[in-house]
PDB file of C-alpha atoms in Angstrom:
ATOM      1  CA  UNK A 276      -0.142   0.209   0.080  1.00 41.00           C
ATOM      2  CA  UNK A 277       1.136   3.252  -0.975  1.00 46.00           C
ATOM      3  CA  UNK A 278       1.692   6.230   1.468  1.00 45.00           C
ATOM      4  CA  UNK A 279      -0.369   9.195   1.155  1.00 49.00           C
ATOM      5  CA  UNK A 280       0.576  12.245   0.015  1.00 54.00           C
ATOM      6  CA  UNK A 281       2.966  14.258   2.726  1.00 61.00           C
ATOM      7  CA  UNK A 282       3.563  18.040   3.447  1.00 69.00           C
ATOM      8  CA  UNK A 283       7.191  18.488   4.642  1.00 71.00           C
ATOM      9  CA  UNK A 284       8.264  21.260   6.122  1.00 72.00           C
ATOM     10  CA  UNK A 285      12.338  21.873   4.939  1.00 70.00           C
ATOM     11  CA  UNK A 286      14.777  23.768   6.215  1.00 60.00           C
ATOM     12  CA  UNK A 287      17.676  25.560   4.345  1.00 50.00           C
ATOM     13  CA  UNK A 288      20.775  27.723   4.370  1.00 45.00           C
ATOM     14  CA  UNK A 289      23.769  27.309   6.879  1.00 41.00           C
ATOM     15  CA  UNK A 290      23.905  25.766   9.601  1.00 45.00           C
ATOM     16  CA  UNK A 291      23.525  28.371  12.026  1.00 40.00           C
ATOM     17  CA  UNK A 292      20.417  30.112  10.412  1.00 43.00           C
ATOM     18  CA  UNK A 293      18.816  26.523  10.424  1.00 51.00           C
ATOM     19  CA  UNK A 294      19.605  26.538  14.021  1.00 53.00           C
ATOM     20  CA  UNK A 295      18.286  29.931  14.488  1.00 51.00           C
ATOM     21  CA  UNK A 296      15.273  29.239  12.509  1.00 54.00           C
ATOM     22  CA  UNK A 297      14.039  26.126  14.192  1.00 59.00           C
ATOM     23  CA  UNK A 298      14.470  27.841  17.700  1.00 56.00           C
ATOM     24  CA  UNK A 299      11.802  30.198  16.620  1.00 50.00           C
ATOM     25  CA  UNK A 300       9.549  28.041  14.990  1.00 67.00           C
ATOM     26  CA  UNK A 301       6.614  25.642  16.896  1.00 77.00           C
ATOM     27  CA  UNK A 302       6.506  22.356  15.400  1.00 83.00           C
ATOM     28  CA  UNK A 303       3.085  22.007  17.069  1.00 84.00           C
ATOM     29  CA  UNK A 304       1.680  25.408  14.946  1.00 83.00           C
ATOM     30  CA  UNK A 305       3.267  23.319  12.131  1.00 81.00           C
ATOM     31  CA  UNK A 306       1.664  20.364  12.314  1.00 84.00           C
ATOM     32  CA  UNK A 307      -1.734  22.277  13.001  1.00 83.00           C
ATOM     33  CA  UNK A 308      -1.098  24.126   9.727  1.00 82.00           C
ATOM     34  CA  UNK A 309      -1.345  20.555   8.229  1.00 83.00           C
ATOM     35  CA  UNK A 310       2.591  19.518   7.857  1.00 84.00           C
ATOM     36  CA  UNK A 311       3.235  15.840   8.702  1.00 87.00           C
ATOM     37  CA  UNK A 312       7.432  15.850   8.098  1.00 88.00           C
ATOM     38  CA  UNK A 313      10.327  17.957   9.042  1.00 88.00           C
ATOM     39  CA  UNK A 314      13.046  17.581   6.551  1.00 88.00           C
ATOM     40  CA  UNK A 315      16.412  18.690   8.231  1.00 89.00           C
ATOM     41  CA  UNK A 316      20.071  18.389   6.600  1.00 89.00           C
ATOM     42  CA  UNK A 317      22.839  15.456   8.426  1.00 91.00           C
ATOM     43  CA  UNK A 318      25.992  14.372   7.437  1.00 90.00           C
ATOM     44  CA  UNK A 319      25.998  10.499   7.210  1.00 91.00           C
ATOM     45  CA  UNK A 320      29.492  11.264   9.648  1.00 90.00           C
ATOM     46  CA  UNK A 321      27.834  13.967  12.335  1.00 91.00           C
ATOM     47  CA  UNK A 322      29.574  14.738  15.312  1.00 90.00           C
ATOM     48  CA  UNK A 323      28.682  14.193  18.505  1.00 93.00           C
ATOM     49  CA  UNK A 324      27.494  17.594  19.178  1.00 91.00           C
ATOM     50  CA  UNK A 325      25.348  16.866  15.678  1.00 91.00           C
ATOM     51  CA  UNK A 326      24.021  13.491  16.842  1.00 93.00           C
ATOM     52  CA  UNK A 327      22.348  14.962  19.877  1.00 92.00           C
ATOM     53  CA  UNK A 328      21.343  17.879  18.428  1.00 89.00           C
ATOM     54  CA  UNK A 329      19.518  15.455  15.979  1.00 91.00           C
ATOM     55  CA  UNK A 330      18.144  13.092  18.918  1.00 93.00           C
ATOM     56  CA  UNK A 331      16.282  16.022  20.659  1.00 91.00           C
ATOM     57  CA  UNK A 332      15.196  17.296  17.236  1.00 90.00           C
ATOM     58  CA  UNK A 333      13.650  14.207  16.691  1.00 92.00           C
ATOM     59  CA  UNK A 334      11.777  14.050  19.740  1.00 92.00           C
ATOM     60  CA  UNK A 335      10.652  17.193  19.744  1.00 90.00           C
ATOM     61  CA  UNK A 336       9.384  16.119  16.734  1.00 90.00           C
ATOM     62  CA  UNK A 337       7.228  13.140  17.630  1.00 91.00           C
ATOM     63  CA  UNK A 338       5.945  15.147  20.323  1.00 91.00           C
ATOM     64  CA  UNK A 339       4.487  17.345  17.866  1.00 89.00           C
ATOM     65  CA  UNK A 340       3.316  14.661  15.777  1.00 91.00           C
ATOM     66  CA  UNK A 341       5.599  15.338  12.749  1.00 91.00           C
ATOM     67  CA  UNK A 342       8.094  12.966  11.352  1.00 92.00           C
ATOM     68  CA  UNK A 343      11.821  13.964  11.029  1.00 92.00           C
ATOM     69  CA  UNK A 344      13.071  13.117   7.616  1.00 92.00           C
ATOM     70  CA  UNK A 345      16.625  13.295   7.257  1.00 93.00           C
ATOM     71  CA  UNK A 346      18.718  14.991   4.097  1.00 90.00           C
ATOM     72  CA  UNK A 347      21.880  12.970   3.907  1.00 90.00           C
ATOM     73  CA  UNK A 348      24.329  12.837   1.274  1.00 88.00           C
ATOM     74  CA  UNK A 349      25.673   9.809   0.406  1.00 87.00           C
ATOM     75  CA  UNK A 350      28.717  10.634  -1.741  1.00 86.00           C
ATOM     76  CA  UNK A 351      30.794  12.562   1.300  1.00 88.00           C
ATOM     77  CA  UNK A 352      33.387  10.484   2.599  1.00 89.00           C
ATOM     78  CA  UNK A 353      36.109  11.165   5.068  1.00 88.00           C
ATOM     79  CA  UNK A 354      39.223  10.920   3.519  1.00 85.00           C
ATOM     80  CA  UNK A 355      40.399   8.801   6.352  1.00 85.00           C
ATOM     81  CA  UNK A 356      38.044   6.343   5.477  1.00 88.00           C
ATOM     82  CA  UNK A 357      38.821   2.380   4.590  1.00 89.00           C
ATOM     83  CA  UNK A 358      37.417   2.203   1.559  1.00 88.00           C
ATOM     84  CA  UNK A 359      38.796   5.603   0.674  1.00 86.00           C
ATOM     85  CA  UNK A 360      41.976   3.806   0.925  1.00 84.00           C
ATOM     86  CA  UNK A 361      40.873   0.299  -0.646  1.00 87.00           C
ATOM     87  CA  UNK A 362      39.400   1.844  -3.590  1.00 85.00           C
ATOM     88  CA  UNK A 363      41.114   5.138  -4.617  1.00 84.00           C
ATOM     89  CA  UNK A 364      39.863   4.825  -8.120  1.00 84.00           C
ATOM     90  CA  UNK A 365      35.947   5.024  -6.431  1.00 84.00           C
ATOM     91  CA  UNK A 366      36.536   8.769  -5.145  1.00 84.00           C
ATOM     92  CA  UNK A 367      37.314  12.101  -6.280  1.00 81.00           C
ATOM     93  CA  UNK A 368      38.759  14.294  -3.697  1.00 78.00           C
ATOM     94  CA  UNK A 369      36.753  18.020  -3.178  1.00 64.00           C
ATOM     95  CA  UNK A 370      37.693  20.995  -1.409  1.00 55.00           C
ATOM     96  CA  UNK A 371      35.382  23.883  -0.622  1.00 46.00           C
ATOM     97  CA  UNK A 372      34.268  25.570  -4.016  1.00 45.00           C
ATOM     98  CA  UNK A 373      36.272  23.540  -6.004  1.00 47.00           C
ATOM     99  CA  UNK A 374      35.415  20.637  -8.662  1.00 50.00           C
ATOM    100  CA  UNK A 375      36.745  17.459  -7.362  1.00 48.00           C
ATOM    101  CA  UNK A 376      39.889  15.531  -8.788  1.00 52.00           C
ATOM    102  CA  UNK A 377      40.292  11.798  -8.667  1.00 52.00           C
ATOM    103  CA  UNK A 378      42.071  10.257  -6.073  1.00 50.00           C
ATOM    104  CA  UNK A 379      45.706   9.645  -7.226  1.00 50.00           C
ATOM    105  CA  UNK A 380      46.561   6.016  -4.990  1.00 46.00           C
ATOM    106  CA  UNK A 381      50.679   6.824  -5.546  1.00 46.00           C
ATOM    107  CA  UNK A 382      50.222  10.098  -3.447  1.00 51.00           C
ATOM    108  CA  UNK A 383      49.550  10.451   0.068  1.00 51.00           C
ATOM    109  CA  UNK A 384      45.777  11.729   0.228  1.00 49.00           C
ATOM    110  CA  UNK A 385      45.688  15.694   1.233  1.00 48.00           C
ATOM    111  CA  UNK A 386      44.930  16.306   5.075  1.00 50.00           C
ATOM    112  CA  UNK A 387      41.500  18.362   4.129  1.00 55.00           C
ATOM    113  CA  UNK A 388      38.983  17.628   1.685  1.00 69.00           C
ATOM    114  CA  UNK A 389      35.868  15.623   1.515  1.00 80.00           C
ATOM    115  CA  UNK A 390      36.081  12.290  -0.433  1.00 85.00           C
ATOM    116  CA  UNK A 391      33.262  11.931  -3.232  1.00 86.00           C
ATOM    117  CA  UNK A 392      32.042   8.645  -3.682  1.00 85.00           C
ATOM    118  CA  UNK A 393      31.608   7.855  -7.807  1.00 81.00           C
ATOM    119  CA  UNK A 394      28.539   5.639  -6.723  1.00 73.00           C
ATOM    120  CA  UNK A 395      27.924   3.955 -10.168  1.00 72.00           C
ATOM    121  CA  UNK A 396      31.641   2.312 -10.131  1.00 71.00           C
ATOM    122  CA  UNK A 397      30.353  -1.302  -9.550  1.00 70.00           C
ATOM    123  CA  UNK A 398      33.346  -2.401  -8.728  1.00 74.00           C
ATOM    124  CA  UNK A 399      32.817  -1.670  -4.857  1.00 78.00           C
ATOM    125  CA  UNK A 400      29.162  -1.114  -4.969  1.00 78.00           C
ATOM    126  CA  UNK A 401      28.554  -4.135  -2.524  1.00 82.00           C
ATOM    127  CA  UNK A 402      31.188  -2.962   0.298  1.00 85.00           C
ATOM    128  CA  UNK A 403      29.601   0.948  -0.162  1.00 84.00           C
ATOM    129  CA  UNK A 404      26.152  -0.970   0.409  1.00 84.00           C
ATOM    130  CA  UNK A 405      27.068  -2.293   3.601  1.00 87.00           C
ATOM    131  CA  UNK A 406      28.492   0.600   5.114  1.00 89.00           C
ATOM    132  CA  UNK A 407      25.928   2.861   3.821  1.00 88.00           C
ATOM    133  CA  UNK A 408      23.060   0.735   5.688  1.00 89.00           C
ATOM    134  CA  UNK A 409      25.467   0.552   8.692  1.00 92.00           C
ATOM    135  CA  UNK A 410      25.245   4.692   9.041  1.00 92.00           C
ATOM    136  CA  UNK A 411      21.525   5.202   8.388  1.00 93.00           C
ATOM    137  CA  UNK A 412      20.688   2.610  11.049  1.00 92.00           C
ATOM    138  CA  UNK A 413      23.038   4.332  13.175  1.00 94.00           C
ATOM    139  CA  UNK A 414      20.827   7.428  12.014  1.00 95.00           C
ATOM    140  CA  UNK A 415      17.380   5.695  12.561  1.00 95.00           C
ATOM    141  CA  UNK A 416      18.487   5.128  16.305  1.00 94.00           C
ATOM    142  CA  UNK A 417      18.852   8.551  16.707  1.00 94.00           C
ATOM    143  CA  UNK A 418      15.104   9.033  15.866  1.00 95.00           C
ATOM    144  CA  UNK A 419      14.825   9.467  11.768  1.00 94.00           C
ATOM    145  CA  UNK A 420      11.665   8.351  10.190  1.00 94.00           C
ATOM    146  CA  UNK A 421      12.852   8.383   7.340  1.00 94.00           C
ATOM    147  CA  UNK A 422      15.202  10.204   4.054  1.00 93.00           C
ATOM    148  CA  UNK A 423      16.044  12.148   1.352  1.00 89.00           C
ATOM    149  CA  UNK A 424      18.865  10.441  -0.189  1.00 85.00           C
ATOM    150  CA  UNK A 425      20.691  12.740  -2.245  1.00 79.00           C
ATOM    151  CA  UNK A 426      21.864  12.491  -5.494  1.00 74.00           C
ATOM    152  CA  UNK A 427      18.851  10.379  -5.660  1.00 67.00           C
ATOM    153  CA  UNK A 428      17.832   9.879  -8.544  1.00 64.00           C
ATOM    154  CA  UNK A 429      21.470   9.216  -9.835  1.00 68.00           C
ATOM    155  CA  UNK A 430      21.971   5.905  -7.202  1.00 74.00           C
ATOM    156  CA  UNK A 431      22.153   2.731  -8.902  1.00 73.00           C
ATOM    157  CA  UNK A 432      18.518   1.441  -8.572  1.00 75.00           C
ATOM    158  CA  UNK A 433      19.923  -2.156  -8.814  1.00 77.00           C
ATOM    159  CA  UNK A 434      21.657  -1.916  -5.098  1.00 77.00           C
ATOM    160  CA  UNK A 435      19.509   1.243  -3.510  1.00 80.00           C
ATOM    161  CA  UNK A 436      16.373  -0.925  -3.610  1.00 84.00           C
ATOM    162  CA  UNK A 437      17.371  -3.953  -2.153  1.00 85.00           C
ATOM    163  CA  UNK A 438      19.138  -1.697   0.556  1.00 85.00           C
ATOM    164  CA  UNK A 439      16.131   0.231   1.046  1.00 88.00           C
ATOM    165  CA  UNK A 440      14.280  -3.042   1.715  1.00 89.00           C
ATOM    166  CA  UNK A 441      17.137  -4.306   4.182  1.00 89.00           C
ATOM    167  CA  UNK A 442      15.965  -1.238   5.752  1.00 90.00           C
ATOM    168  CA  UNK A 443      12.343  -1.460   5.899  1.00 91.00           C
ATOM    169  CA  UNK A 444      12.702  -4.889   7.295  1.00 91.00           C
ATOM    170  CA  UNK A 445      13.827  -4.225  10.680  1.00 90.00           C
ATOM    171  CA  UNK A 446      11.879  -0.532  10.409  1.00 91.00           C
ATOM    172  CA  UNK A 447       8.604  -1.060   8.282  1.00 91.00           C
ATOM    173  CA  UNK A 448       7.962   2.799   8.897  1.00 92.00           C
ATOM    174  CA  UNK A 449      10.276   4.181   7.212  1.00 93.00           C
ATOM    175  CA  UNK A 450      10.181   6.580   3.987  1.00 92.00           C
ATOM    176  CA  UNK A 451      12.227   7.348   1.030  1.00 91.00           C
ATOM    177  CA  UNK A 452      12.084  10.780  -0.576  1.00 86.00           C
ATOM    178  CA  UNK A 453      13.948  11.056  -4.062  1.00 80.00           C
ATOM    179  CA  UNK A 454      14.892  14.300  -6.113  1.00 68.00           C
ATOM    180  CA  UNK A 455      13.229  15.710  -8.738  1.00 63.00           C
ATOM    181  CA  UNK A 456      13.637  12.744 -11.355  1.00 59.00           C
ATOM    182  CA  UNK A 457      15.442  13.759 -14.802  1.00 54.00           C
ATOM    183  CA  UNK A 458      12.910  13.007 -18.098  1.00 51.00           C
ATOM    184  CA  UNK A 459       9.242  12.635 -18.493  1.00 55.00           C
ATOM    185  CA  UNK A 460       6.590  10.540 -16.118  1.00 58.00           C
ATOM    186  CA  UNK A 461       7.855   7.686 -16.768  1.00 59.00           C
ATOM    187  CA  UNK A 462      11.328   8.401 -15.007  1.00 59.00           C
ATOM    188  CA  UNK A 463       9.236   8.802 -11.808  1.00 60.00           C
ATOM    189  CA  UNK A 464       7.629   5.807 -12.400  1.00 63.00           C
ATOM    190  CA  UNK A 465      10.584   3.743 -12.573  1.00 63.00           C
ATOM    191  CA  UNK A 466      11.973   5.728  -8.726  1.00 67.00           C
ATOM    192  CA  UNK A 467       8.607   4.090  -7.532  1.00 67.00           C
ATOM    193  CA  UNK A 468       9.382   0.491  -8.929  1.00 69.00           C
ATOM    194  CA  UNK A 469      12.698   1.139  -7.401  1.00 73.00           C
ATOM    195  CA  UNK A 470      11.525   1.559  -3.693  1.00 79.00           C
ATOM    196  CA  UNK A 471      11.151   5.164  -3.205  1.00 82.00           C
ATOM    197  CA  UNK A 472       8.066   6.337  -1.841  1.00 84.00           C
ATOM    198  CA  UNK A 473       7.819  10.178  -2.105  1.00 81.00           C
ATOM    199  CA  UNK A 474       9.114  11.888  -4.999  1.00 75.00           C
ATOM    200  CA  UNK A 475      10.003  15.888  -4.525  1.00 72.00           C
ATOM    201  CA  UNK A 476       8.387  18.246  -7.173  1.00 63.00           C
ATOM    202  CA  UNK A 477      10.435  20.810  -9.143  1.00 52.00           C
ATOM    203  CA  UNK A 478       7.221  23.305  -9.446  1.00 51.00           C
ATOM    204  CA  UNK A 479       8.381  26.645  -7.929  1.00 48.00           C
ATOM    205  CA  UNK A 480       6.184  28.081  -5.062  1.00 42.00           C
TER     206      UNK A 480
END
């Protein structure tokens, strides 16, 4: 059975602006206005402070009758992650404001920046899926009721679909949101068949 249409209150902007925005927001009023979910950005690798903040936000959301949906970027890995060392060909290094550069296994990794996973490289997808599952399960433990996974429509469906099914086997109420698809309506139908629950509209207000 497909879930009903949902109305999501989304946070946007810099982290400090988001915190200030949330402090001024009464989530119960948002629920009364017709919203049923709160979308909040969080790293796959949150700091302890970010973990505590997400857990507290999940509690506030539940008290107000809202589902907390975390927006996470599946491609961003710490430079010192073991997968980066084992599969350098599967990552690029990106610094703030720059395009990513391929990881050169002949050289030491830089001390700053982010490793960006090349999701369509099949050589390490199985290992990537296991790591991703473990990270998302940890975020569910913080109180997440769903995820908007970036880059969404560009994630290979042949392994993301089974991954979502695995997470739902232990957390059947989880919801997964995809971004606007490329192409016509058939592209959106394909996302539904892959296991996504919702499709974010790109229609401006």
